[in-house]
Short mmCIF file of C-alpha atoms in Angstrom, two decimals:
data_model
loop_
_atom_site.label_atom_id
_atom_site.label_comp_id
_atom_site.label_asym_id
_atom_site.label_seq_id
_atom_site.Cartn_x
_atom_site.Cartn_y
_atom_site.Cartn_z
CA UNK K 56 0.00 0.00 0.00
CA UNK K 57 1.25 3.48 -0.79
CA UNK K 58 1.25 5.48 2.36
CA UNK K 59 -0.62 8.74 2.17
CA UNK K 60 2.70 10.52 2.19
CA UNK K 61 5.83 11.07 4.13
CA UNK K 62 5.59 14.68 5.22
CA UNK K 63 2.82 15.11 2.64
CA UNK K 64 5.22 15.93 -0.17
CA UNK K 65 6.82 13.58 -2.67
CA UNK K 66 10.53 13.66 -1.95
CA UNK K 67 10.15 11.99 1.43
CA UNK K 68 8.45 9.00 -0.13
CA UNK K 69 11.43 8.05 -2.25
CA UNK K 70 13.55 6.22 0.30
CA UNK K 71 10.90 3.82 1.59
CA UNK K 72 8.88 3.54 -1.59
CA UNK K 73 5.68 4.79 0.01
CA UNK K 74 3.94 7.80 -1.47
CA UNK K 75 0.61 9.28 -2.40
CA UNK K 76 0.29 10.24 -6.02
CA UNK K 77 -0.03 13.99 -6.35
CA UNK K 78 -3.58 15.20 -5.96
CA UNK K 79 -5.94 14.65 -8.87
CA UNK K 80 -5.75 18.35 -9.66
CA UNK K 81 -2.02 18.08 -10.32
CA UNK K 82 -2.22 15.15 -12.72
CA UNK K 83 -1.18 16.17 -16.23
CA UNK K 84 -2.38 13.81 -18.97
CA UNK K 85 -1.34 14.14 -22.62
CA UNK K 86 -3.84 14.90 -25.36
CA UNK K 87 -4.05 12.47 -28.28
CA UNK K 88 -3.61 14.06 -31.70
CA UNK K 89 -7.13 13.08 -32.74
CA UNK K 90 -8.90 14.87 -29.87
CA UNK K 91 -11.09 17.66 -31.10
CA UNK K 92 -10.22 21.28 -30.53
CA UNK K 93 -12.97 21.90 -28.00
CA UNK K 94 -11.81 19.03 -25.79
CA UNK K 95 -8.19 20.16 -25.97
CA UNK K 96 -9.18 23.70 -25.17
CA UNK K 97 -11.22 22.82 -22.11
CA UNK K 98 -8.69 20.39 -20.69
CA UNK K 99 -5.67 22.60 -21.31
CA UNK K 100 -7.19 25.58 -19.54
CA UNK K 101 -9.30 24.60 -16.54
CA UNK K 102 -11.98 27.00 -15.41
CA UNK K 103 -11.19 29.22 -12.47
CA UNK K 104 -12.97 28.35 -9.26
CA UNK K 105 -16.59 29.41 -9.70
CA UNK K 106 -17.72 28.94 -6.12
CA UNK K 107 -16.26 28.36 -2.70
CA UNK K 108 -16.39 24.81 -1.37
CA UNK K 109 -17.97 24.63 2.06
CA UNK K 110 -16.51 21.81 4.15
CA UNK K 111 -18.13 20.36 7.23
CA UNK K 112 -16.02 19.75 10.31
CA UNK K 113 -15.13 16.97 10.78
CA UNK K 114 -14.82 15.94 7.14
CA UNK K 115 -14.96 12.27 8.13
CA UNK K 116 -15.03 9.86 11.04
CA UNK K 117 -13.20 6.54 11.13
CA UNK K 118 -14.43 4.13 13.79
CA UNK K 119 -15.48 7.15 15.83
CA UNK K 120 -12.18 9.02 15.32
CA UNK K 121 -12.54 12.41 13.63
CA UNK K 122 -10.60 13.71 10.64
CA UNK K 123 -10.82 17.47 10.88
CA UNK K 124 -11.42 19.99 8.15
CA UNK K 125 -8.10 21.62 9.06
CA UNK K 126 -6.21 18.33 8.59
CA UNK K 127 -7.68 17.80 5.13
CA UNK K 128 -7.01 21.38 4.05
CA UNK K 129 -3.43 21.16 5.31
CA UNK K 130 -2.82 17.94 3.38
CA UNK K 131 -4.41 19.43 0.26
CA UNK K 132 -2.34 22.61 0.42
CA UNK K 133 0.90 20.65 0.79
CA UNK K 134 0.07 18.39 -2.15
CA UNK K 135 -0.73 21.36 -4.38
CA UNK K 136 2.39 23.19 -3.22
CA UNK K 137 4.54 20.15 -3.90
CA UNK K 138 3.02 19.77 -7.36
CA UNK K 139 3.73 23.39 -8.24
CA UNK K 140 0.14 23.96 -9.35
CA UNK K 141 -1.25 27.50 -8.79
CA UNK K 142 -4.25 27.18 -6.51
CA UNK K 143 -6.20 29.81 -8.42
CA UNK K 144 -5.88 27.75 -11.63
CA UNK K 145 -8.11 25.00 -10.21
CA UNK K 146 -11.83 24.84 -10.75
CA UNK K 147 -14.04 24.09 -7.75
CA UNK K 148 -14.78 20.67 -9.26
CA UNK K 149 -11.06 19.86 -9.55
CA UNK K 150 -10.46 21.02 -6.01
CA UNK K 151 -13.31 18.90 -4.68
CA UNK K 152 -12.01 15.86 -6.60
CA UNK K 153 -8.64 16.38 -4.93
CA UNK K 154 -10.28 16.67 -1.51
CA UNK K 155 -11.98 13.31 -2.07
CA UNK K 156 -8.74 11.64 -3.18
CA UNK K 157 -6.71 12.98 -0.28
CA UNK K 158 -9.43 12.25 2.28
CA UNK K 159 -9.64 8.67 1.02
CA UNK K 160 -5.92 8.35 1.67
CA UNK K 161 -6.24 9.90 5.13
CA UNK K 162 -8.94 7.38 5.99
CA UNK K 163 -6.72 4.52 4.86
CA UNK K 164 -3.93 6.04 6.95
CA UNK K 165 -6.02 5.87 10.09
CA UNK K 166 -7.06 2.28 9.51
CA UNK K 167 -3.59 0.94 8.75
CA UNK K 168 -1.88 3.00 11.44
CA UNK K 169 -4.10 1.32 14.03
CA UNK K 170 -3.05 -2.09 12.74
CA UNK K 171 0.65 -1.21 12.51
CA UNK K 172 0.98 0.86 15.68
CA UNK K 173 2.52 -1.93 17.73
CA UNK K 174 5.21 -2.87 15.22
CA UNK K 175 8.71 -2.17 16.46
CA UNK K 176 10.86 0.27 14.49
CA UNK K 177 14.28 1.09 15.89
CA UNK K 178 15.84 4.53 15.95
CA UNK K 179 18.64 3.12 13.81
CA UNK K 180 16.13 2.25 11.09
CA UNK K 181 14.64 5.73 11.24
CA UNK K 182 18.10 7.30 11.11
CA UNK K 183 19.01 5.19 8.07
CA UNK K 184 15.94 6.34 6.17
CA UNK K 185 16.52 9.93 7.23
CA UNK K 186 20.08 9.71 5.89
CA UNK K 187 18.74 8.53 2.51
CA UNK K 188 16.37 11.48 2.41
CA UNK K 189 19.07 13.99 3.33
CA UNK K 190 21.36 12.58 0.63
CA UNK K 191 18.97 14.06 -1.94
CA UNK K 192 19.85 17.56 -0.78
CA UNK K 193 23.06 19.45 -1.40
CA UNK K 194 23.45 20.49 2.21
CA UNK K 195 21.91 20.40 5.67
CA UNK K 196 20.80 23.99 5.11
CA UNK K 197 18.96 23.09 1.90
CA UNK K 198 17.24 20.24 3.76
CA UNK K 199 16.31 22.58 6.61
CA UNK K 200 14.95 25.16 4.16
CA UNK K 201 12.84 22.49 2.50
CA UNK K 202 11.34 21.50 5.84
CA UNK K 203 10.49 25.11 6.60
CA UNK K 204 8.81 25.49 3.21
CA UNK K 205 6.41 22.70 4.13
CA UNK K 206 6.14 23.74 7.77
CA UNK K 207 7.83 20.61 9.09
CA UNK K 208 10.39 19.99 11.79
CA UNK K 209 13.12 17.33 12.23
CA UNK K 210 10.93 15.72 14.89
CA UNK K 211 7.89 15.54 12.61
CA UNK K 212 10.06 14.07 9.84
CA UNK K 213 11.23 11.28 12.11
CA UNK K 214 7.67 10.63 13.29
CA UNK K 215 6.47 10.30 9.68
CA UNK K 216 9.37 8.01 8.79
CA UNK K 217 8.67 5.75 11.76
CA UNK K 218 4.99 5.56 10.82
CA UNK K 219 5.86 4.75 7.20
CA UNK K 220 8.24 2.00 8.25
CA UNK K 221 5.57 0.52 10.50
CA UNK K 222 3.23 0.57 7.51
CA UNK K 223 5.79 -1.17 5.35
CA UNK K 224 6.57 -3.89 7.90
CA UNK K 225 2.89 -4.58 8.51
CA UNK K 226 2.11 -4.75 4.79
CA UNK K 227 5.19 -6.89 4.05
CA UNK K 228 4.15 -9.38 6.71
CA UNK K 229 0.60 -9.54 5.34
CA UNK K 230 1.65 -10.21 1.75
CA UNK K 231 4.65 -12.44 2.43
CA UNK K 232 4.78 -15.22 -0.17
CA UNK K 233 1.92 -13.77 -2.20
CA UNK K 234 4.12 -11.99 -4.74
CA UNK K 235 6.28 -14.90 -5.89
CA UNK K 236 6.83 -15.08 -9.66
CA UNK K 237 8.89 -17.84 -11.28
CA UNK K 238 10.49 -17.79 -14.71
CA UNK K 239 7.83 -20.09 -16.18
CA UNK K 240 5.13 -17.60 -15.25
CA UNK K 241 7.15 -14.72 -16.66
CA UNK K 242 7.79 -16.55 -19.92
CA UNK K 243 4.09 -17.36 -20.29
CA UNK K 244 3.19 -13.71 -19.85
CA UNK K 245 5.79 -12.68 -22.42
CA UNK K 246 4.59 -15.22 -25.01
CA UNK K 247 0.95 -14.22 -24.54
CA UNK K 248 1.65 -10.48 -24.65
CA UNK K 249 4.37 -10.12 -27.28
CA UNK K 250 2.85 -6.92 -28.62
CA UNK K 251 3.44 -5.29 -25.26
CA UNK K 252 7.16 -5.61 -25.89
CA UNK K 253 7.11 -3.91 -29.26
CA UNK K 254 8.56 -0.44 -28.93
CA UNK K 255 7.93 2.33 -31.47
CA UNK K 256 10.67 4.74 -32.37
CA UNK K 257 11.44 6.78 -29.27
CA UNK K 258 13.01 10.18 -28.75
CA UNK K 259 14.39 11.72 -25.60
CA UNK K 260 14.29 15.49 -25.56
CA UNK K 261 14.44 18.48 -23.27
CA UNK K 262 12.53 21.68 -23.81
CA UNK K 263 12.04 25.23 -22.64
CA UNK K 264 8.39 26.25 -22.61
CA UNK K 265 7.26 29.86 -22.83
CA UNK K 266 3.57 29.70 -21.98
CA UNK K 267 1.04 31.65 -24.07
CA UNK K 268 -2.28 32.16 -22.28
CA UNK K 269 -5.39 31.13 -24.15
CA UNK K 270 -6.93 34.12 -25.90
CA UNK K 271 -3.75 36.18 -25.58
CA UNK K 272 -3.68 39.38 -27.59
CA UNK K 273 -1.39 39.65 -30.64
CA UNK K 274 0.89 41.90 -28.61
CA UNK K 275 1.28 39.30 -25.86
CA UNK K 276 1.87 36.52 -28.39
CA UNK K 277 4.56 38.65 -30.03
CA UNK K 278 6.23 39.24 -26.64
CA UNK K 279 6.16 35.52 -25.85
CA UNK K 280 7.64 34.63 -29.23
CA UNK K 281 10.40 37.19 -28.70
CA UNK K 282 11.19 35.62 -25.32
CA UNK K 283 11.35 32.20 -26.97
CA UNK K 284 13.68 33.51 -29.67
CA UNK K 285 16.00 34.91 -27.01
CA UNK K 286 16.03 31.55 -25.22
CA UNK K 287 16.81 29.80 -28.51
CA UNK K 288 19.68 32.19 -29.23
CA UNK K 289 21.22 31.57 -25.82
CA UNK K 290 20.91 27.81 -26.22
CA UNK K 291 22.42 27.81 -29.70
CA UNK K 292 25.36 29.90 -28.47
CA UNK K 293 26.29 27.00 -26.20
CA UNK K 294 24.76 27.80 -22.81
CA UNK K 295 23.90 24.71 -20.77
CA UNK K 296 20.40 23.70 -21.84
CA UNK K 297 19.42 22.21 -18.48
CA UNK K 298 20.43 25.39 -16.68
CA UNK K 299 18.53 27.50 -19.21
CA UNK K 300 15.39 25.39 -18.76
CA UNK K 301 15.58 25.79 -15.00
CA UNK K 302 15.95 29.54 -15.44
CA UNK K 303 13.53 30.28 -18.27
CA UNK K 304 10.99 27.48 -18.73
CA UNK K 305 7.47 28.10 -17.50
CA UNK K 306 6.63 24.39 -17.46
CA UNK K 307 5.52 23.23 -13.99
CA UNK K 308 8.39 21.27 -12.49
CA UNK K 309 11.04 22.62 -14.86
CA UNK K 310 13.25 23.76 -12.00
CA UNK K 311 13.57 20.13 -10.92
CA UNK K 312 13.58 18.38 -14.29
CA UNK K 313 15.67 20.89 -16.22
CA UNK K 314 13.16 20.42 -19.03
CA UNK K 315 14.01 16.73 -19.52
CA UNK K 316 11.00 14.84 -20.91
CA UNK K 317 12.64 11.40 -20.85
CA UNK K 318 11.84 9.03 -23.75
CA UNK K 319 8.52 9.37 -25.55
CA UNK K 320 6.82 7.94 -28.63
CA UNK K 321 5.50 10.21 -31.35
CA UNK K 322 1.85 9.75 -30.40
CA UNK K 323 2.51 10.76 -26.81
CA UNK K 324 2.93 14.42 -27.66
CA UNK K 325 0.78 16.98 -29.42
CA UNK K 326 1.49 16.84 -33.19
CA UNK K 327 3.43 20.10 -33.57
CA UNK K 328 5.81 19.18 -30.77
CA UNK K 329 6.20 15.55 -31.87
CA UNK K 330 6.85 16.41 -35.53
CA UNK K 331 9.58 18.85 -34.56
CA UNK K 332 11.28 16.55 -32.05
CA UNK K 333 11.27 13.50 -34.33
CA UNK K 334 12.63 15.49 -37.27
CA UNK K 335 15.64 16.79 -35.33
CA UNK K 336 18.96 14.99 -35.04
CA UNK K 337 20.51 14.11 -31.70
CA UNK K 338 22.14 17.24 -30.32
CA UNK K 339 20.04 19.60 -32.44
CA UNK K 340 18.33 22.56 -30.77
CA UNK K 341 15.24 23.74 -32.63
CA UNK K 342 12.30 26.07 -32.36
CA UNK K 343 10.49 28.04 -31.38
CA UNK K 344 7.69 25.50 -31.99
CA UNK K 345 4.17 26.81 -31.35
CA UNK K 346 1.62 24.49 -29.74
CA UNK K 347 -1.63 25.15 -27.91
CA UNK K 348 0.45 25.65 -24.78
CA UNK K 349 2.95 28.18 -26.05
CA UNK K 350 6.43 28.26 -27.61
CA UNK K 351 8.89 25.39 -27.15
CA UNK K 352 12.64 25.32 -27.62
CA UNK K 353 13.54 21.66 -28.14
CA UNK K 354 16.82 19.82 -27.72
CA UNK K 355 16.93 16.16 -28.80
CA UNK K 356 19.33 14.19 -26.60
CA UNK K 357 18.79 10.52 -27.60
CA UNK K 358 16.90 8.33 -30.05
CA UNK K 359 15.86 4.67 -30.00
CA UNK K 360 14.78 2.80 -33.15
CA UNK K 361 11.58 0.76 -33.21
CA UNK K 362 11.94 -2.91 -32.27
CA UNK K 363 10.85 -5.79 -30.05
CA UNK K 364 12.53 -6.41 -26.71
CA UNK K 365 13.61 -10.05 -26.35
CA UNK K 366 12.51 -12.17 -23.40
CA UNK K 367 16.04 -12.32 -22.02
CA UNK K 368 16.28 -8.54 -22.14
CA UNK K 369 12.87 -8.12 -20.55
CA UNK K 370 13.01 -10.95 -17.98
CA UNK K 371 14.35 -9.10 -14.96
CA UNK K 372 12.02 -6.14 -15.34
CA UNK K 373 9.11 -8.37 -16.31
CA UNK K 374 9.44 -10.49 -13.18
CA UNK K 375 9.57 -7.30 -11.12
CA UNK K 376 6.48 -6.01 -12.90
CA UNK K 377 4.51 -9.20 -12.24
CA UNK K 378 5.62 -9.24 -8.62
CA UNK K 379 4.45 -5.67 -8.26
CA UNK K 380 1.08 -6.53 -9.80
CA UNK K 381 0.59 -9.39 -7.35
CA UNK K 382 1.74 -7.22 -4.47
CA UNK K 383 -0.63 -4.43 -5.48
CA UNK K 384 -3.59 -6.79 -5.76
CA UNK K 385 -2.82 -8.31 -2.35
CA UNK K 386 -2.50 -4.91 -0.71
CA UNK K 387 -5.71 -3.67 -2.29
CA UNK K 388 -7.53 -6.72 -0.94
CA UNK K 389 -6.13 -6.09 2.54
CA UNK K 390 -7.12 -2.43 2.51
CA UNK K 391 -10.55 -3.21 1.09
CA UNK K 392 -11.11 -5.70 3.91
CA UNK K 393 -10.18 -3.04 6.47
CA UNK K 394 -12.51 -0.52 4.82
CA UNK K 395 -15.39 -3.01 4.67
CA UNK K 396 -15.12 -3.80 8.37
CA UNK K 397 -14.65 -0.18 9.45
CA UNK K 398 -17.33 2.33 10.35
CA UNK K 399 -16.49 5.23 8.05
CA UNK K 400 -18.56 8.37 7.49
CA UNK K 401 -17.55 10.91 4.84
CA UNK K 402 -18.99 14.42 5.07
CA UNK K 403 -17.64 15.93 1.83
CA UNK K 404 -19.96 17.30 -0.86
CA UNK K 405 -20.57 14.84 -3.67
CA UNK K 406 -17.99 15.17 -6.43
CA UNK K 407 -18.63 15.43 -10.15
CA UNK K 408 -16.55 13.76 -12.88
CA UNK K 409 -13.68 16.09 -13.71
CA UNK K 410 -11.10 16.00 -16.51
CA UNK K 411 -7.46 16.24 -15.39
CA UNK K 412 -5.38 19.14 -16.63
CA UNK K 413 -3.34 18.46 -19.74
CA UNK K 414 0.17 19.37 -20.78
CA UNK K 415 2.21 17.99 -23.67
CA UNK K 416 5.42 17.50 -21.79
CA UNK K 417 4.42 14.71 -19.45
CA UNK K 418 5.30 11.19 -20.56
CA UNK K 419 2.94 8.24 -20.33
CA UNK K 420 4.12 5.26 -18.28
CA UNK K 421 6.78 3.39 -20.23
CA UNK K 422 6.05 -0.14 -21.46
CA UNK K 423 7.11 -2.78 -18.97
CA UNK K 424 10.00 -3.78 -21.21
CA UNK K 425 11.16 -0.24 -21.90
CA UNK K 426 12.23 1.61 -18.77
#
């Protein structure tokens, strides 16, 4: 089971492999080339909040234990902050969908924490995990600044780590032996799903995005294009592209990714972007390319030809994938059993179906045989 979070923001989930996916409002799905213009328009630019969401307090009870409105709002704000999504860009429906997702995770937290509370976790284990987390920062000061940003303390970090480790030990004990996969099973899956191991031509690229708001005036568009041209000139003169992306790109998350999009197939990006990236040679820097999102400066860093991954090449990752599937199914069954037996009351307003926000720079999950 993925724990609701460690400190409610993603980086602290890395070391123990327990994290909550970023709130629904922060999910960025790609648009297929054949989607109509109206769909692309509405999903690319979500409506601004039209009305305030009134939350009851408590927002839920779990076996008589209250989950307060303040706790849910705090968790929501940290998820949105971690995702880098402007709060005022979210519609009320998107915000409510996120509340439901996060509250669901908080409820699961309460149920599992009760089960795992008695499991022993030593200070040495906590310290080891804390050391892994700190290793992701350049210095103690950077780590301290990050804690302050999310209103956390060293003590609260250690408390969250201990809780996460208790989770992990409890879950591991529950699913022990249920995730075994032998080579015969892996081979059978491969033979029955050969198409899943066929990879199209793939490109790895980085980009700098200069956003153009929907309905921008000609003057604004001209200014944005000029900014993109300046970025292109700097890149073509030899400035480090990653550093430029961190400085100039208006893509959410660019300061962390440096504009790197990893590998993607042609149909995973909007057509204008894909056509430009796939036509460039490795090392080329091109643009500005105009898409519905703005102007892109694109640098192609690697290419992979189309082909089929052999069983021997795929075996290790395939076995891991099948183990993960079994583990996930076992954990879901355990959590569902807890939820079925629990007395849970949810006091949130009913949510409506809501489309996730869309951006062209996010990659779909890679095929199991193509990390």
